[in-house]
């Protein structure tokens, strides 16, 4: 058995939160505030978490795949999203998609993304996407979970281990955000996150 979830310390998200529908609704009401650069800003929000991992582990790699159906996938080789067994043996993933990041959301001055806009957290990506699938691989196990506009539509679905760790966030931004525009100068990513090597794979014309 695991440890009681009530004893888990909140660092980036509230473990007891689960899903904060009011928070998600607030984001959806103000897309121009939370994704001012459109879909590319959502990519940067995801990359910021990969950069956190890379910084914590001494370096990491990430690939951003642009798909023909307007969806995007950001995949890194970090440790995977924190997922624990509670006192009942139930696996619980840190609620990064459906609750606010305690470090950033209410403190827009805390960190700036490479587009010059405030970092707010992964919940912005989930709330402003038609759907999002989070694939999470850790040494202790691997899981998939699907969201629609930030709300989980499945539980944690176990996956077979493949010998890797990391996360993949595959999402399709709301059409209201407009078309994806990739900046011509991607060097700013490396300058902002020197521990993270980012590669772009554009498959939109495949």
PDB file of N, CA, C and O in Angstrom, residues 43-107:
ATOM      1  N   UNK A  43       2.301  25.343 -27.121  1.00  0.00           N
ATOM      2  CA  UNK A  43       3.511  24.528 -27.255  1.00  0.00           C
ATOM      3  C   UNK A  43       4.557  24.962 -26.234  1.00  0.00           C
ATOM      4  O   UNK A  43       5.191  24.133 -25.563  1.00  0.00           O
ATOM      5  N   UNK A  44       4.722  26.264 -26.078  1.00  0.00           N
ATOM      6  CA  UNK A  44       5.714  26.772 -25.147  1.00  0.00           C
ATOM      7  C   UNK A  44       5.369  26.419 -23.700  1.00  0.00           C
ATOM      8  O   UNK A  44       6.266  26.140 -22.893  1.00  0.00           O
ATOM      9  N   UNK A  45       4.084  26.425 -23.375  1.00  0.00           N
ATOM     10  CA  UNK A  45       3.685  26.029 -22.022  1.00  0.00           C
ATOM     11  C   UNK A  45       4.100  24.588 -21.740  1.00  0.00           C
ATOM     12  O   UNK A  45       4.564  24.254 -20.636  1.00  0.00           O
ATOM     13  N   UNK A  46       3.942  23.693 -22.727  1.00  0.00           N
ATOM     14  CA  UNK A  46       4.344  22.297 -22.539  1.00  0.00           C
ATOM     15  C   UNK A  46       5.864  22.187 -22.475  1.00  0.00           C
ATOM     16  O   UNK A  46       6.421  21.481 -21.622  1.00  0.00           O
ATOM     17  N   UNK A  47       6.537  22.880 -23.371  1.00  0.00           N
ATOM     18  CA  UNK A  47       8.000  22.822 -23.390  1.00  0.00           C
ATOM     19  C   UNK A  47       8.605  23.295 -22.073  1.00  0.00           C
ATOM     20  O   UNK A  47       9.668  22.813 -21.655  1.00  0.00           O
ATOM     21  N   UNK A  48       7.947  24.227 -21.407  1.00  0.00           N
ATOM     22  CA  UNK A  48       8.471  24.730 -20.137  1.00  0.00           C
ATOM     23  C   UNK A  48       8.577  23.622 -19.099  1.00  0.00           C
ATOM     24  O   UNK A  48       9.511  23.595 -18.289  1.00  0.00           O
ATOM     25  N   UNK A  49       7.635  22.680 -19.121  1.00  0.00           N
ATOM     26  CA  UNK A  49       7.704  21.553 -18.184  1.00  0.00           C
ATOM     27  C   UNK A  49       8.826  20.600 -18.567  1.00  0.00           C
ATOM     28  O   UNK A  49       9.531  20.063 -17.699  1.00  0.00           O
ATOM     29  N   UNK A  50       9.008  20.369 -19.867  1.00  0.00           N
ATOM     30  CA  UNK A  50      10.135  19.558 -20.318  1.00  0.00           C
ATOM     31  C   UNK A  50      11.450  20.209 -19.919  1.00  0.00           C
ATOM     32  O   UNK A  50      12.415  19.526 -19.543  1.00  0.00           O
ATOM     33  N   UNK A  51      11.502  21.533 -19.986  1.00  0.00           N
ATOM     34  CA  UNK A  51      12.705  22.261 -19.590  1.00  0.00           C
ATOM     35  C   UNK A  51      12.953  22.140 -18.087  1.00  0.00           C
ATOM     36  O   UNK A  51      14.105  22.046 -17.648  1.00  0.00           O
ATOM     37  N   UNK A  52      11.887  22.141 -17.287  1.00  0.00           N
ATOM     38  CA  UNK A  52      12.039  21.919 -15.844  1.00  0.00           C
ATOM     39  C   UNK A  52      12.718  20.577 -15.586  1.00  0.00           C
ATOM     40  O   UNK A  52      13.632  20.465 -14.762  1.00  0.00           O
ATOM     41  N   UNK A  53      12.238  19.540 -16.286  1.00  0.00           N
ATOM     42  CA  UNK A  53      12.817  18.208 -16.138  1.00  0.00           C
ATOM     43  C   UNK A  53      14.275  18.189 -16.561  1.00  0.00           C
ATOM     44  O   UNK A  53      15.136  17.620 -15.890  1.00  0.00           O
ATOM     45  N   UNK A  54      14.557  18.792 -17.714  1.00  0.00           N
ATOM     46  CA  UNK A  54      15.928  18.805 -18.221  1.00  0.00           C
ATOM     47  C   UNK A  54      16.864  19.508 -17.253  1.00  0.00           C
ATOM     48  O   UNK A  54      17.998  19.068 -17.029  1.00  0.00           O
ATOM     49  N   UNK A  55      16.408  20.577 -16.662  1.00  0.00           N
ATOM     50  CA  UNK A  55      17.223  21.315 -15.711  1.00  0.00           C
ATOM     51  C   UNK A  55      17.476  20.488 -14.456  1.00  0.00           C
ATOM     52  O   UNK A  55      18.586  20.497 -13.900  1.00  0.00           O
ATOM     53  N   UNK A  56      16.457  19.744 -14.011  1.00  0.00           N
ATOM     54  CA  UNK A  56      16.575  18.948 -12.784  1.00  0.00           C
ATOM     55  C   UNK A  56      17.464  17.734 -12.963  1.00  0.00           C
ATOM     56  O   UNK A  56      18.063  17.248 -11.998  1.00  0.00           O
ATOM     57  N   UNK A  57      17.551  17.229 -14.191  1.00  0.00           N
ATOM     58  CA  UNK A  57      18.292  15.987 -14.439  1.00  0.00           C
ATOM     59  C   UNK A  57      19.621  16.205 -15.157  1.00  0.00           C
ATOM     60  O   UNK A  57      20.313  15.248 -15.495  1.00  0.00           O
ATOM     61  N   UNK A  58      19.971  17.460 -15.420  1.00  0.00           N
ATOM     62  CA  UNK A  58      21.253  17.742 -16.056  1.00  0.00           C
ATOM     63  C   UNK A  58      21.227  17.789 -17.561  1.00  0.00           C
ATOM     64  O   UNK A  58      22.267  17.902 -18.212  1.00  0.00           O
ATOM     65  N   UNK A  59      20.018  17.718 -18.148  1.00  0.00           N
ATOM     66  CA  UNK A  59      19.911  17.811 -19.607  1.00  0.00           C
ATOM     67  C   UNK A  59      18.852  16.865 -20.138  1.00  0.00           C
ATOM     68  O   UNK A  59      18.615  15.799 -19.575  1.00  0.00           O
ATOM     69  N   UNK A  60      18.189  17.280 -21.220  1.00  0.00           N
ATOM     70  CA  UNK A  60      17.155  16.440 -21.798  1.00  0.00           C
ATOM     71  C   UNK A  60      16.864  16.816 -23.229  1.00  0.00           C
ATOM     72  O   UNK A  60      17.311  17.862 -23.716  1.00  0.00           O
ATOM     73  N   UNK A  61      16.099  15.958 -23.889  1.00  0.00           N
ATOM     74  CA  UNK A  61      15.727  16.175 -25.280  1.00  0.00           C
ATOM     75  C   UNK A  61      14.211  16.155 -25.423  1.00  0.00           C
ATOM     76  O   UNK A  61      13.508  15.479 -24.668  1.00  0.00           O
ATOM     77  N   UNK A  62      13.734  16.885 -26.416  1.00  0.00           N
ATOM     78  CA  UNK A  62      12.296  16.990 -26.637  1.00  0.00           C
ATOM     79  C   UNK A  62      12.041  17.151 -28.131  1.00  0.00           C
ATOM     80  O   UNK A  62      12.823  17.800 -28.839  1.00  0.00           O
ATOM     81  N   UNK A  63      10.975  16.535 -28.607  1.00  0.00           N
ATOM     82  CA  UNK A  63      10.592  16.690 -30.011  1.00  0.00           C
ATOM     83  C   UNK A  63       9.178  17.235 -30.074  1.00  0.00           C
ATOM     84  O   UNK A  63       8.302  16.813 -29.310  1.00  0.00           O
ATOM     85  N   UNK A  64       8.965  18.196 -30.972  1.00  0.00           N
ATOM     86  CA  UNK A  64       7.638  18.767 -31.204  1.00  0.00           C
ATOM     87  C   UNK A  64       7.194  18.322 -32.593  1.00  0.00           C
ATOM     88  O   UNK A  64       7.838  18.651 -33.593  1.00  0.00           O
ATOM     89  N   UNK A  65       6.107  17.559 -32.662  1.00  0.00           N
ATOM     90  CA  UNK A  65       5.605  17.038 -33.928  1.00  0.00           C
ATOM     91  C   UNK A  65       4.328  17.784 -34.301  1.00  0.00           C
ATOM     92  O   UNK A  65       3.393  17.870 -33.500  1.00  0.00           O
ATOM     93  N   UNK A  66       4.295  18.343 -35.506  1.00  0.00           N
ATOM     94  CA  UNK A  66       3.121  19.037 -36.022  1.00  0.00           C
ATOM     95  C   UNK A  66       2.416  18.099 -36.990  1.00  0.00           C
ATOM     96  O   UNK A  66       2.996  17.676 -37.999  1.00  0.00           O
ATOM     97  N   UNK A  67       1.171  17.748 -36.699  1.00  0.00           N
ATOM     98  CA  UNK A  67       0.427  16.754 -37.480  1.00  0.00           C
ATOM     99  C   UNK A  67      -0.532  17.416 -38.476  1.00  0.00           C
ATOM    100  O   UNK A  67      -0.966  18.556 -38.274  1.00  0.00           O
ATOM    101  N   UNK A  68      -0.903  16.697 -39.535  1.00  0.00           N
ATOM    102  CA  UNK A  68      -1.810  17.261 -40.552  1.00  0.00           C
ATOM    103  C   UNK A  68      -3.201  17.613 -40.027  1.00  0.00           C
ATOM    104  O   UNK A  68      -3.889  18.439 -40.625  1.00  0.00           O
ATOM    105  N   UNK A  69      -3.647  16.982 -38.933  1.00  0.00           N
ATOM    106  CA  UNK A  69      -4.995  17.231 -38.407  1.00  0.00           C
ATOM    107  C   UNK A  69      -5.046  18.420 -37.445  1.00  0.00           C
ATOM    108  O   UNK A  69      -6.001  18.574 -36.704  1.00  0.00           O
ATOM    109  N   UNK A  70      -4.017  19.262 -37.452  1.00  0.00           N
ATOM    110  CA  UNK A  70      -3.875  20.448 -36.589  1.00  0.00           C
ATOM    111  C   UNK A  70      -3.444  20.103 -35.169  1.00  0.00           C
ATOM    112  O   UNK A  70      -3.338  20.977 -34.313  1.00  0.00           O
ATOM    113  N   UNK A  71      -3.238  18.831 -34.884  1.00  0.00           N
ATOM    114  CA  UNK A  71      -2.785  18.470 -33.554  1.00  0.00           C
ATOM    115  C   UNK A  71      -1.270  18.568 -33.470  1.00  0.00           C
ATOM    116  O   UNK A  71      -0.563  18.600 -34.484  1.00  0.00           O
ATOM    117  N   UNK A  72      -0.785  18.647 -32.237  1.00  0.00           N
ATOM    118  CA  UNK A  72       0.644  18.751 -31.976  1.00  0.00           C
ATOM    119  C   UNK A  72       0.996  17.764 -30.872  1.00  0.00           C
ATOM    120  O   UNK A  72       0.178  17.484 -29.992  1.00  0.00           O
ATOM    121  N   UNK A  73       2.208  17.255 -30.914  1.00  0.00           N
ATOM    122  CA  UNK A  73       2.667  16.360 -29.856  1.00  0.00           C
ATOM    123  C   UNK A  73       4.036  16.829 -29.387  1.00  0.00           C
ATOM    124  O   UNK A  73       4.945  17.034 -30.203  1.00  0.00           O
ATOM    125  N   UNK A  74       4.156  17.015 -28.078  1.00  0.00           N
ATOM    126  CA  UNK A  74       5.421  17.391 -27.465  1.00  0.00           C
ATOM    127  C   UNK A  74       5.866  16.217 -26.595  1.00  0.00           C
ATOM    128  O   UNK A  74       5.170  15.852 -25.642  1.00  0.00           O
ATOM    129  N   UNK A  75       6.996  15.635 -26.942  1.00  0.00           N
ATOM    130  CA  UNK A  75       7.463  14.429 -26.251  1.00  0.00           C
ATOM    131  C   UNK A  75       8.869  14.639 -25.701  1.00  0.00           C
ATOM    132  O   UNK A  75       9.761  15.071 -26.430  1.00  0.00           O
ATOM    133  N   UNK A  76       9.066  14.343 -24.408  1.00  0.00           N
ATOM    134  CA  UNK A  76      10.386  14.524 -23.800  1.00  0.00           C
ATOM    135  C   UNK A  76      10.887  13.209 -23.218  1.00  0.00           C
ATOM    136  O   UNK A  76      10.160  12.205 -23.180  1.00  0.00           O
ATOM    137  N   UNK A  77      12.138  13.231 -22.766  1.00  0.00           N
ATOM    138  CA  UNK A  77      12.752  12.022 -22.207  1.00  0.00           C
ATOM    139  C   UNK A  77      13.054  12.189 -20.727  1.00  0.00           C
ATOM    140  O   UNK A  77      14.031  11.648 -20.205  1.00  0.00           O
ATOM    141  N   UNK A  78      12.206  12.932 -20.028  1.00  0.00           N
ATOM    142  CA  UNK A  78      12.389  13.152 -18.594  1.00  0.00           C
ATOM    143  C   UNK A  78      11.968  11.967 -17.758  1.00  0.00           C
ATOM    144  O   UNK A  78      11.843  10.834 -18.246  1.00  0.00           O
ATOM    145  N   UNK A  79      11.684  12.237 -16.492  1.00  0.00           N
ATOM    146  CA  UNK A  79      11.336  11.154 -15.546  1.00  0.00           C
ATOM    147  C   UNK A  79       9.860  10.784 -15.581  1.00  0.00           C
ATOM    148  O   UNK A  79       9.448   9.795 -14.946  1.00  0.00           O
ATOM    149  N   UNK A  80       9.056  11.550 -16.313  1.00  0.00           N
ATOM    150  CA  UNK A  80       7.618  11.313 -16.317  1.00  0.00           C
ATOM    151  C   UNK A  80       6.940  12.109 -15.218  1.00  0.00           C
ATOM    152  O   UNK A  80       7.567  12.524 -14.237  1.00  0.00           O
ATOM    153  N   UNK A  81       5.651  12.342 -15.378  1.00  0.00           N
ATOM    154  CA  UNK A  81       4.879  13.094 -14.389  1.00  0.00           C
ATOM    155  C   UNK A  81       4.707  12.275 -13.112  1.00  0.00           C
ATOM    156  O   UNK A  81       4.398  11.082 -13.163  1.00  0.00           O
ATOM    157  N   UNK A  82       4.907  12.912 -11.984  1.00  0.00           N
ATOM    158  CA  UNK A  82       4.820  12.244 -10.682  1.00  0.00           C
ATOM    159  C   UNK A  82       3.491  11.504 -10.551  1.00  0.00           C
ATOM    160  O   UNK A  82       2.411  12.100 -10.669  1.00  0.00           O
ATOM    161  N   UNK A  83       3.563  10.187 -10.318  1.00  0.00           N
ATOM    162  CA  UNK A  83       2.380   9.334 -10.175  1.00  0.00           C
ATOM    163  C   UNK A  83       2.634   8.393  -9.000  1.00  0.00           C
ATOM    164  O   UNK A  83       3.658   7.714  -8.960  1.00  0.00           O
ATOM    165  N   UNK A  84       1.713   8.362  -8.049  1.00  0.00           N
ATOM    166  CA  UNK A  84       1.933   7.634  -6.800  1.00  0.00           C
ATOM    167  C   UNK A  84       0.759   6.723  -6.461  1.00  0.00           C
ATOM    168  O   UNK A  84      -0.369   6.955  -6.902  1.00  0.00           O
ATOM    169  N   UNK A  85       1.042   5.709  -5.639  1.00  0.00           N
ATOM    170  CA  UNK A  85      -0.015   4.852  -5.100  1.00  0.00           C
ATOM    171  C   UNK A  85      -0.478   5.431  -3.770  1.00  0.00           C
ATOM    172  O   UNK A  85       0.347   5.767  -2.910  1.00  0.00           O
ATOM    173  N   UNK A  86      -1.801   5.593  -3.626  1.00  0.00           N
ATOM    174  CA  UNK A  86      -2.313   6.097  -2.351  1.00  0.00           C
ATOM    175  C   UNK A  86      -2.497   4.941  -1.368  1.00  0.00           C
ATOM    176  O   UNK A  86      -2.101   3.799  -1.639  1.00  0.00           O
ATOM    177  N   UNK A  87      -3.087   5.234  -0.236  1.00  0.00           N
ATOM    178  CA  UNK A  87      -3.229   4.226   0.817  1.00  0.00           C
ATOM    179  C   UNK A  87      -4.140   3.072   0.418  1.00  0.00           C
ATOM    180  O   UNK A  87      -4.139   2.022   1.065  1.00  0.00           O
ATOM    181  N   UNK A  88      -4.916   3.251  -0.654  1.00  0.00           N
ATOM    182  CA  UNK A  88      -5.800   2.191  -1.137  1.00  0.00           C
ATOM    183  C   UNK A  88      -5.189   1.434  -2.316  1.00  0.00           C
ATOM    184  O   UNK A  88      -5.852   0.571  -2.916  1.00  0.00           O
ATOM    185  N   UNK A  89      -3.955   1.786  -2.671  1.00  0.00           N
ATOM    186  CA  UNK A  89      -3.309   1.136  -3.802  1.00  0.00           C
ATOM    187  C   UNK A  89      -3.703   1.725  -5.137  1.00  0.00           C
ATOM    188  O   UNK A  89      -3.327   1.195  -6.186  1.00  0.00           O
ATOM    189  N   UNK A  90      -4.460   2.815  -5.132  1.00  0.00           N
ATOM    190  CA  UNK A  90      -4.897   3.460  -6.372  1.00  0.00           C
ATOM    191  C   UNK A  90      -3.806   4.399  -6.872  1.00  0.00           C
ATOM    192  O   UNK A  90      -3.235   5.171  -6.101  1.00  0.00           O
ATOM    193  N   UNK A  91      -3.502   4.325  -8.177  1.00  0.00           N
ATOM    194  CA  UNK A  91      -2.497   5.196  -8.748  1.00  0.00           C
ATOM    195  C   UNK A  91      -3.087   6.593  -8.976  1.00  0.00           C
ATOM    196  O   UNK A  91      -4.173   6.740  -9.555  1.00  0.00           O
ATOM    197  N   UNK A  92      -2.372   7.616  -8.524  1.00  0.00           N
ATOM    198  CA  UNK A  92      -2.820   9.002  -8.621  1.00  0.00           C
ATOM    199  C   UNK A  92      -1.727   9.811  -9.298  1.00  0.00           C
ATOM    200  O   UNK A  92      -0.580   9.826  -8.843  1.00  0.00           O
ATOM    201  N   UNK A  93      -2.080  10.484 -10.378  1.00  0.00           N
ATOM    202  CA  UNK A  93      -1.133  11.332 -11.087  1.00  0.00           C
ATOM    203  C   UNK A  93      -1.285  12.774 -10.602  1.00  0.00           C
ATOM    204  O   UNK A  93      -2.407  13.238 -10.374  1.00  0.00           O
ATOM    205  N   UNK A  94      -0.174  13.453 -10.456  1.00  0.00           N
ATOM    206  CA  UNK A  94      -0.245  14.866 -10.087  1.00  0.00           C
ATOM    207  C   UNK A  94      -1.160  15.581 -11.079  1.00  0.00           C
ATOM    208  O   UNK A  94      -0.998  15.429 -12.296  1.00  0.00           O
ATOM    209  N   UNK A  95      -2.143  16.357 -10.605  1.00  0.00           N
ATOM    210  CA  UNK A  95      -3.172  16.908 -11.504  1.00  0.00           C
ATOM    211  C   UNK A  95      -2.699  18.126 -12.299  1.00  0.00           C
ATOM    212  O   UNK A  95      -3.263  19.214 -12.207  1.00  0.00           O
ATOM    213  N   UNK A  96      -1.679  17.917 -13.114  1.00  0.00           N
ATOM    214  CA  UNK A  96      -1.075  19.039 -13.842  1.00  0.00           C
ATOM    215  C   UNK A  96      -1.979  19.598 -14.932  1.00  0.00           C
ATOM    216  O   UNK A  96      -1.853  20.769 -15.309  1.00  0.00           O
ATOM    217  N   UNK A  97      -2.867  18.772 -15.470  1.00  0.00           N
ATOM    218  CA  UNK A  97      -3.706  19.209 -16.585  1.00  0.00           C
ATOM    219  C   UNK A  97      -4.965  19.941 -16.151  1.00  0.00           C
ATOM    220  O   UNK A  97      -5.424  20.850 -16.849  1.00  0.00           O
ATOM    221  N   UNK A  98      -5.536  19.533 -15.032  1.00  0.00           N
ATOM    222  CA  UNK A  98      -6.885  19.998 -14.686  1.00  0.00           C
ATOM    223  C   UNK A  98      -6.943  20.920 -13.487  1.00  0.00           C
ATOM    224  O   UNK A  98      -8.027  21.297 -13.046  1.00  0.00           O
ATOM    225  N   UNK A  99      -5.772  21.302 -12.927  1.00  0.00           N
ATOM    226  CA  UNK A  99      -5.737  22.262 -11.829  1.00  0.00           C
ATOM    227  C   UNK A  99      -4.617  23.266 -12.095  1.00  0.00           C
ATOM    228  O   UNK A  99      -3.740  23.023 -12.916  1.00  0.00           O
ATOM    229  N   UNK A 100      -4.626  24.356 -11.378  1.00  0.00           N
ATOM    230  CA  UNK A 100      -3.652  25.404 -11.661  1.00  0.00           C
ATOM    231  C   UNK A 100      -2.274  25.065 -11.096  1.00  0.00           C
ATOM    232  O   UNK A 100      -2.148  24.388 -10.077  1.00  0.00           O
ATOM    233  N   UNK A 101      -1.267  25.556 -11.780  1.00  0.00           N
ATOM    234  CA  UNK A 101       0.092  25.468 -11.287  1.00  0.00           C
ATOM    235  C   UNK A 101       0.246  26.525 -10.199  1.00  0.00           C
ATOM    236  O   UNK A 101       0.104  27.730 -10.455  1.00  0.00           O
ATOM    237  N   UNK A 102       0.521  26.083  -8.983  1.00  0.00           N
ATOM    238  CA  UNK A 102       0.567  26.985  -7.840  1.00  0.00           C
ATOM    239  C   UNK A 102       1.692  28.007  -7.938  1.00  0.00           C
ATOM    240  O   UNK A 102       1.647  29.054  -7.289  1.00  0.00           O
ATOM    241  N   UNK A 103       2.693  27.723  -8.747  1.00  0.00           N
ATOM    242  CA  UNK A 103       3.844  28.628  -8.874  1.00  0.00           C
ATOM    243  C   UNK A 103       3.570  29.806  -9.792  1.00  0.00           C
ATOM    244  O   UNK A 103       4.149  30.885  -9.617  1.00  0.00           O
ATOM    245  N   UNK A 104       2.702  29.591 -10.795  1.00  0.00           N
ATOM    246  CA  UNK A 104       2.627  30.556 -11.888  1.00  0.00           C
ATOM    247  C   UNK A 104       1.258  31.183 -12.126  1.00  0.00           C
ATOM    248  O   UNK A 104       1.178  32.353 -12.494  1.00  0.00           O
ATOM    249  N   UNK A 105       0.188  30.404 -11.966  1.00  0.00           N
ATOM    250  CA  UNK A 105      -1.081  30.871 -12.522  1.00  0.00           C
ATOM    251  C   UNK A 105      -1.513  32.215 -11.967  1.00  0.00           C
ATOM    252  O   UNK A 105      -1.926  33.104 -12.706  1.00  0.00           O
ATOM    253  N   UNK A 106      -1.418  32.378 -10.661  1.00  0.00           N
ATOM    254  CA  UNK A 106      -1.841  33.641 -10.038  1.00  0.00           C
ATOM    255  C   UNK A 106      -0.698  34.644  -9.906  1.00  0.00           C
ATOM    256  O   UNK A 106      -0.867  35.710  -9.308  1.00  0.00           O
ATOM    257  N   UNK A 107       0.450  34.279 -10.489  1.00  0.00           N
ATOM    258  CA  UNK A 107       1.630  35.137 -10.381  1.00  0.00           C
ATOM    259  C   UNK A 107       2.271  35.299 -11.764  1.00  0.00           C
ATOM    260  O   UNK A 107       3.329  34.731 -12.040  1.00  0.00           O
TER     261      UNK A 107
END
